XYZ file of C-alpha atoms in Angstrom:
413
model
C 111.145 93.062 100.307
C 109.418 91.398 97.257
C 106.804 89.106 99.532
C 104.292 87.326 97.973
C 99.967 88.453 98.175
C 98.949 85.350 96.762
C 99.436 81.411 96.827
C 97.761 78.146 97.163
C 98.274 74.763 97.841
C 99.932 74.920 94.477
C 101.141 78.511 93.389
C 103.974 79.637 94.982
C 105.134 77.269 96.687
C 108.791 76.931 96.660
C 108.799 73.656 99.439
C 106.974 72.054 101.722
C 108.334 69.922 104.398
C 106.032 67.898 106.658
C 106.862 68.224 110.413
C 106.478 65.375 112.724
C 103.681 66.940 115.073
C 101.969 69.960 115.481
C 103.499 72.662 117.476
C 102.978 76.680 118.602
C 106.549 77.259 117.943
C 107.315 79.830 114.993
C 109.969 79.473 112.712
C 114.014 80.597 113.689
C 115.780 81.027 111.193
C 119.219 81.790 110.660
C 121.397 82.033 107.292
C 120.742 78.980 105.107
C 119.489 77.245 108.324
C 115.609 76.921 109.764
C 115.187 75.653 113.235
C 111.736 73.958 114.299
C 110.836 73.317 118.432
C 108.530 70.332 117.720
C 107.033 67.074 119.130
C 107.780 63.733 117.393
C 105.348 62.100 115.759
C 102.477 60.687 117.685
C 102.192 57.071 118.500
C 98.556 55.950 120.358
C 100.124 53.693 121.842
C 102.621 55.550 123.675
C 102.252 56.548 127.094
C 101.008 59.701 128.034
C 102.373 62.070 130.142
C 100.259 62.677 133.771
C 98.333 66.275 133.212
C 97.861 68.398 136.295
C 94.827 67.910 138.361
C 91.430 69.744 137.072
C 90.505 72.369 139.722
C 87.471 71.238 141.315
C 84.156 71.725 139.243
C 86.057 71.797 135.794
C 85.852 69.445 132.821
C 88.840 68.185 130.596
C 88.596 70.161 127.586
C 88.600 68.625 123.461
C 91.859 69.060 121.568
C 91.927 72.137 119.822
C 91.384 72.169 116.279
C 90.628 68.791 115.266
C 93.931 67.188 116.433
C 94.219 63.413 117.921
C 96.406 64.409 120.854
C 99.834 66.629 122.098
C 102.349 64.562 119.285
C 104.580 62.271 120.430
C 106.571 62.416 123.670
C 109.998 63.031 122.610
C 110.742 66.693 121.900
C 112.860 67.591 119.289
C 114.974 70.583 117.745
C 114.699 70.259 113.911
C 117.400 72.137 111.723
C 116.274 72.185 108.209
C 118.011 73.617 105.094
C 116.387 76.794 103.683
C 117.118 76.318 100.383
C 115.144 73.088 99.912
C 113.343 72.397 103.542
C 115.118 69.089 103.877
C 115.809 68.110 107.057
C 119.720 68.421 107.983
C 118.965 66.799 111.509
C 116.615 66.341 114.415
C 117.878 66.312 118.492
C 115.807 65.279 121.367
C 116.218 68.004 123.963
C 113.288 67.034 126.204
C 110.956 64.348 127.320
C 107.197 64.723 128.338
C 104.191 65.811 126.037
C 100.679 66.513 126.713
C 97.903 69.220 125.600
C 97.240 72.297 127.837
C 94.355 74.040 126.319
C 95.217 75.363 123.137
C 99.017 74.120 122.871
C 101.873 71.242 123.604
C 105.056 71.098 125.021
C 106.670 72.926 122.267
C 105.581 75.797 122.488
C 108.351 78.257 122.882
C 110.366 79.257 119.663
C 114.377 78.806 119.650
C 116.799 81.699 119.606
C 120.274 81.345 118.067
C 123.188 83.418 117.108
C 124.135 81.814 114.081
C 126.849 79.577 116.403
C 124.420 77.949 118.956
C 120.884 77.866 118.753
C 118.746 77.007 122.317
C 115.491 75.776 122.484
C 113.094 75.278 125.912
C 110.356 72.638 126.792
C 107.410 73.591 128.168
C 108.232 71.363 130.852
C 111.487 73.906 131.649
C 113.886 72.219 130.242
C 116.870 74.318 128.032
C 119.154 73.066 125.622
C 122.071 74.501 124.247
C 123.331 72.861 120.472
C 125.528 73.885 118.049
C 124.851 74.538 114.253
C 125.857 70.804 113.891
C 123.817 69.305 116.190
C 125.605 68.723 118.792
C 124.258 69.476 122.549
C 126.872 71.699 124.521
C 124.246 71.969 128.046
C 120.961 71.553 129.774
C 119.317 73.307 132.561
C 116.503 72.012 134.129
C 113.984 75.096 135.327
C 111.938 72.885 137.782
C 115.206 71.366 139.488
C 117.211 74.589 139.747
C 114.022 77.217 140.868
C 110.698 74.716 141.609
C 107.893 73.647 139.931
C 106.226 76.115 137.246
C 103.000 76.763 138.406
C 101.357 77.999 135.157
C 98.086 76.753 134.428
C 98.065 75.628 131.131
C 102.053 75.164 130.213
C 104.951 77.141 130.077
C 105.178 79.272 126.575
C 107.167 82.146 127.036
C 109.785 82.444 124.303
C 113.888 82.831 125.921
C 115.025 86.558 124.931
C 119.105 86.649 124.051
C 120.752 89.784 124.547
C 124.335 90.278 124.965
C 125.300 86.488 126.083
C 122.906 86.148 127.916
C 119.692 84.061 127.793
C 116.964 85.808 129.532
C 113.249 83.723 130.992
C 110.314 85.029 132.487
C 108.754 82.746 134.852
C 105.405 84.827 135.367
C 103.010 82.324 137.622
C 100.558 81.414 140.259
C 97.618 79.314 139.788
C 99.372 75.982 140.708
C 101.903 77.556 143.095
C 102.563 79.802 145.752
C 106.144 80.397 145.121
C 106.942 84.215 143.332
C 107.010 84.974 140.018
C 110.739 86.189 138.838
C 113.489 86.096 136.074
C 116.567 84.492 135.653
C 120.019 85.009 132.646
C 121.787 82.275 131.896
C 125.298 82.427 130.340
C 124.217 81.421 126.780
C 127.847 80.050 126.118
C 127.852 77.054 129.550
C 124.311 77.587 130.567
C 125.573 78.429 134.188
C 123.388 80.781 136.101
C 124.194 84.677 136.068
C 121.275 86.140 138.165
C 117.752 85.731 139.383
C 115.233 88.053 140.497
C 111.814 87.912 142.078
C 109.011 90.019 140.638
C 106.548 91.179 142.955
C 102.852 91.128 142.156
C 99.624 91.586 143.895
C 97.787 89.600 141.114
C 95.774 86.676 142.570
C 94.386 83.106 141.705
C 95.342 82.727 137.591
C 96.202 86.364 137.250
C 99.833 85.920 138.249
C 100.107 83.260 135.163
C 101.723 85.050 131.901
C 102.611 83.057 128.084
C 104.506 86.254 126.639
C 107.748 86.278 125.840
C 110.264 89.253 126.976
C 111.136 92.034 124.746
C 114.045 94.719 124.654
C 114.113 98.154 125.106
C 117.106 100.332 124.539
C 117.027 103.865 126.539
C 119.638 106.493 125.956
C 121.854 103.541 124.743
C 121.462 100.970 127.693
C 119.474 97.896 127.529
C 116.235 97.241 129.173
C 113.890 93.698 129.191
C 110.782 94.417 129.439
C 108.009 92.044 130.723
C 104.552 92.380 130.643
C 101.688 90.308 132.618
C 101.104 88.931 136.818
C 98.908 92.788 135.864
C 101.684 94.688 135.212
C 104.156 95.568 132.972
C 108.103 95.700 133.945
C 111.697 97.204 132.514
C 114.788 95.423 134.345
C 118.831 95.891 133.892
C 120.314 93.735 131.493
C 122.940 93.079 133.749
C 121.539 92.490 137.191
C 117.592 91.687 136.546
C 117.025 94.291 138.734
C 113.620 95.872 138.237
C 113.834 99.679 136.731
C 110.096 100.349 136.362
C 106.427 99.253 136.515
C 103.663 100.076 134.826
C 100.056 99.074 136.240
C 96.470 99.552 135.652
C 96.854 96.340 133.306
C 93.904 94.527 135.267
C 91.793 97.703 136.627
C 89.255 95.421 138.106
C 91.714 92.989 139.683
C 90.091 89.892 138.304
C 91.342 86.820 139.126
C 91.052 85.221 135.900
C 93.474 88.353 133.814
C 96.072 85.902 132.423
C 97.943 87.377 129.972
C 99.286 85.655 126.413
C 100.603 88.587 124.057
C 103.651 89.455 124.415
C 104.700 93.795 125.255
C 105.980 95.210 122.472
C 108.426 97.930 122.100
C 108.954 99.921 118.857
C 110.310 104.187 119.004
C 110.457 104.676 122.577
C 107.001 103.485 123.389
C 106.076 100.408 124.900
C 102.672 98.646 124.187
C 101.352 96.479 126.848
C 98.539 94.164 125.707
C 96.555 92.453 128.541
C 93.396 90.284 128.608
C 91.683 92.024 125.454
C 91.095 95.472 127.753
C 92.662 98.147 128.542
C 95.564 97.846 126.176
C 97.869 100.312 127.319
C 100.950 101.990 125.554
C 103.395 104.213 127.718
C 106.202 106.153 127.062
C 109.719 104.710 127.810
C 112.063 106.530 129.839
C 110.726 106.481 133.133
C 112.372 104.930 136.722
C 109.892 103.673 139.416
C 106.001 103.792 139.120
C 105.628 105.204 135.931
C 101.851 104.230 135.974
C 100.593 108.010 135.327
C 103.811 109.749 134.686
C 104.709 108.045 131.512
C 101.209 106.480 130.422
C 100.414 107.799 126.982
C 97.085 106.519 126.192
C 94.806 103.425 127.360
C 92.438 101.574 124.670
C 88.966 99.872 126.318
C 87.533 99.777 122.597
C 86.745 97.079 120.541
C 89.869 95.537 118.464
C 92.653 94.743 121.418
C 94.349 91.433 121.365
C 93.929 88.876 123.689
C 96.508 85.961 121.818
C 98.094 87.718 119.292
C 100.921 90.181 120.149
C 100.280 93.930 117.706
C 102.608 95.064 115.360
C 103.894 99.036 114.291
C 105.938 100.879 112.235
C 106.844 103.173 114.741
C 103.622 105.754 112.943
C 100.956 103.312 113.222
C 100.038 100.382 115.557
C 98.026 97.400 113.979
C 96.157 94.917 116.338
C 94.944 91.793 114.984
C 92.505 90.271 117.306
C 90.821 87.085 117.890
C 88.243 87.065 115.774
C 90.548 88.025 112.469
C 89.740 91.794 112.648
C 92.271 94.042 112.179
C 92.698 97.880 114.163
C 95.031 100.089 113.077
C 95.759 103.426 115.687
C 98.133 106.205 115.700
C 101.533 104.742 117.899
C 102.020 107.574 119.924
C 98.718 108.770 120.720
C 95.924 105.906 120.197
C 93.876 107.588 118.079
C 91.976 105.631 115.646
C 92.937 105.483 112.014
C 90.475 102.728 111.044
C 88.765 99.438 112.100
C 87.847 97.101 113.390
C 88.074 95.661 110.124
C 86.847 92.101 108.946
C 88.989 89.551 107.197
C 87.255 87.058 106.595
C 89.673 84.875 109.105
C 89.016 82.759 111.687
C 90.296 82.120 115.231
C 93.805 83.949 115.410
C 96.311 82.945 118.020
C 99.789 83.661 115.631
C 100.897 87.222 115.890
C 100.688 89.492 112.599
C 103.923 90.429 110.959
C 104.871 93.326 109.223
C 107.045 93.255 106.083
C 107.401 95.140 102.833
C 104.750 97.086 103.456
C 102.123 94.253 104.345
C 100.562 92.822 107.062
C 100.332 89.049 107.550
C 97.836 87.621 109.872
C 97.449 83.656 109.995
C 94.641 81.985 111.133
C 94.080 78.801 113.612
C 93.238 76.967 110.116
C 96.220 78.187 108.280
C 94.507 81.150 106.479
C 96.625 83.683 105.973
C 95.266 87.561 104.841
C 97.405 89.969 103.749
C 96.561 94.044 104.313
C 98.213 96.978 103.287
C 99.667 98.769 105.702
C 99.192 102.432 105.445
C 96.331 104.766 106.913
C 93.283 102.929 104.955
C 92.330 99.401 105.163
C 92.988 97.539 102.186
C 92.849 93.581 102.202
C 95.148 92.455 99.080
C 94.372 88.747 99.144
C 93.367 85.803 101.222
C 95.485 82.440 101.329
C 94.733 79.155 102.315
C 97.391 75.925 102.519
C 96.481 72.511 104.438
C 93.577 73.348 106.483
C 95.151 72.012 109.568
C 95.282 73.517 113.237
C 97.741 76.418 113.063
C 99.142 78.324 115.817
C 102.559 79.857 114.686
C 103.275 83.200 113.636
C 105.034 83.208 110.155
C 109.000 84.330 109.062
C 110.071 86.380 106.169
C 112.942 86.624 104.932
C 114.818 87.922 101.331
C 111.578 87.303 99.398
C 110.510 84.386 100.904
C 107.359 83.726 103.375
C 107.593 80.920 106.010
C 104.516 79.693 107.549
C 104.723 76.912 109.940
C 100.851 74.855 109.458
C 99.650 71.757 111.741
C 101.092 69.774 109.053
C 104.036 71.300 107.418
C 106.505 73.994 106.499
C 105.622 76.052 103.655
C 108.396 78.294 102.073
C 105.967 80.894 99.621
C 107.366 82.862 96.755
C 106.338 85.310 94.389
């Protein structure tokens, strides 16, 4: 409640802390704590880490958004205090840095439970560290289940649910090995279970960056994962897969990566894919629920490709790439307005929705603000730094965190 509509480089700003590299990681935040996944700070002359091979016929691509290069090589786990930004402490969890298209190594967010907080490289390796700092395990992805074979970096977020630490390893380009999941025991980081996923996507279509969600049904848990053209529910317990949803890549392309993330919200579950379809079905269902439970299929303009929608449980409200925003009815698709113009740039954070108000952040750290509701209404557009801006911001008692190429803002009314 009580978000801000408005600030600048200079109104409402509570704190800013500058962070020692860029970084797609979001915010975690805890309490009076704020955890960071980020790089250390770049040095040119440090070495750099040895990027895949190009595929035949392709070029090495600029860094994105006016950066120099990935950060520095060492990544970290920042705790900062909320109150003030400072930094309470910084932990090297992993080693290994380098640009892959849009993003670093540091890409997935932390999780924590107010006692531990873990964090994972997008090299594969997890760490496991208390509220103090201090490391309690490692797992190494590559060493325990083979190489990831994503094409442009692992990014997929871990999901915790009931002790457990749940990954999605959704890839193919740079492997043939299956796609499939795997819990660790949050508390020793020992293995619990691990499950293939089956997919008939081909070339880079296998290759997923969204992060698990969870579904509860009739009081038992569910994750659900979405991409590799499909979207999945498996048992907490056992991985085992419950469902599957398809028709996410209806021309089986073999270039249908998927980045957003499925998102579950009043017993639906919204699958976004490669812009179109964007699919929402209802949850419930056992098997091949691919007709049985599909509730409606979107091949307008307004899907998502990067960022993952948001709802209410009424209304769903896609921001896409371009900074337009589509709001539909949840349950049936129907269109209730858009798409609607911000004003924005590039988006690749996800929109939030609190008190009422939709925040979408651009790639330059422009953040517009709509009302949510049944009409559009923008109520302000913000801009900080200017610098290249990929995470999706936190809010929390009143106060907005958005994470910039640069720094950590904490915005007030």
């Amino acid at each position: 409640k009580n978000l801000p509509e408005t600030w600048s480089p200079t109104q409402n700003i509570k704190w800013k802390n500058a962070t020692p590299a860029w970084s797609g990681s979001s915010p975690t935040i805890w309490g009076d704590r704020i955890f960071l996944n980020s790089p250390s700070e770049e040095v040119v002359a440090a070495p750099v880490a040895v990027a895949e091979p190009l595929p035949p016929g392709k070029k090495k691509r600029p860094a994105p958004g006016g950066v120099k290069g990935p950060g520095g090589q060492e990544l970290l786990l920042l705790c900062l205090d909320r109150a003030t930004g400072k930094e309470l402490w910084r932990r090297q969890h992993d080693r290994g840095n380098e640009i892959k298209q849009k993003h670093n190594m540091s890409s997935p967010s932390p999780v924590t439970d107010g006692k531990h907080v873990w964090v994972v490289s997008g090299n594969g390796m997890v760490a496991c560290f208390d509220l103090a700092g201090n490391q309690k395990w490692t797992f190494d992805i590559p060493k325990n289940f083979g190489k990831i074979g994503i094409q442009f970096g692992y990014g997929s977020s871990p999901l915790l649910v009931d002790g457990k630490l749940v990954f999605q390893m959704l890839h193919g380009l740079y492997t043939d090995d299956p796609c499939y999941l795997f819990a660790l025991n949050a508390a020793d980081g020992k293995k619990l279970w691990h499950v293939e996923r089956p997919t008939d996507a081909e070339h880079e279509s296998p290759d997923a960056y969204s992060t698990p969600a969870l579904l509860v049904v009739n009081g038992k848990k569910q994750i659900v994962v979405g991409g590799s053209d499909y979207v999945t529910g498996h048992d907490v317990e056992t991985g085992k897969e419950l469902w599957r949803g398809g028709g996410l890549n209806p021309e089986k392309s073999k270039t249908f990566r998927v980045i957003a993330s499925p998102l579950v919200r009043d017993g639906m579950i919204f699958a976004p894919t490669r812009v179109k379809p964007f699919i929402a079905f209802k949850a419930g269902g056992t098997g091949d629920i691919t007709t049985s439970h599909l509730a409606w299929k979107w091949t307008e303009r307004g899907s998502p490709d990067v960022p993952t929608p948001v709802s209410d449980g009424e209304r769903l409200y896609m921001a896409d790439d371009r900074g337009s925003i589509t709001c539909v009815n949840a349950k049936t698709g129907e269109r209730i307005y858009g798409p609607e113009a911000t004003g924005l740039g590039t988006i690749s954070a996800s929109p939030i929705l609190a008190d009422g108000k939709i925040y979408i952040t651009s790639e330059s750290g422009e953040t517009a603000v709509v009302q949510a509701g049944p009409a559009y209404k923008l109520l302000g557009k913000n801009s900080l730094d200017g610098s290249y801006t990929l995470c999706t911001p936190a809010a929390v008692d009143g106060e907005l965190f958005i994470r910039t190429g640069t720094h950590l803002y904490c915005v007030t009314k």
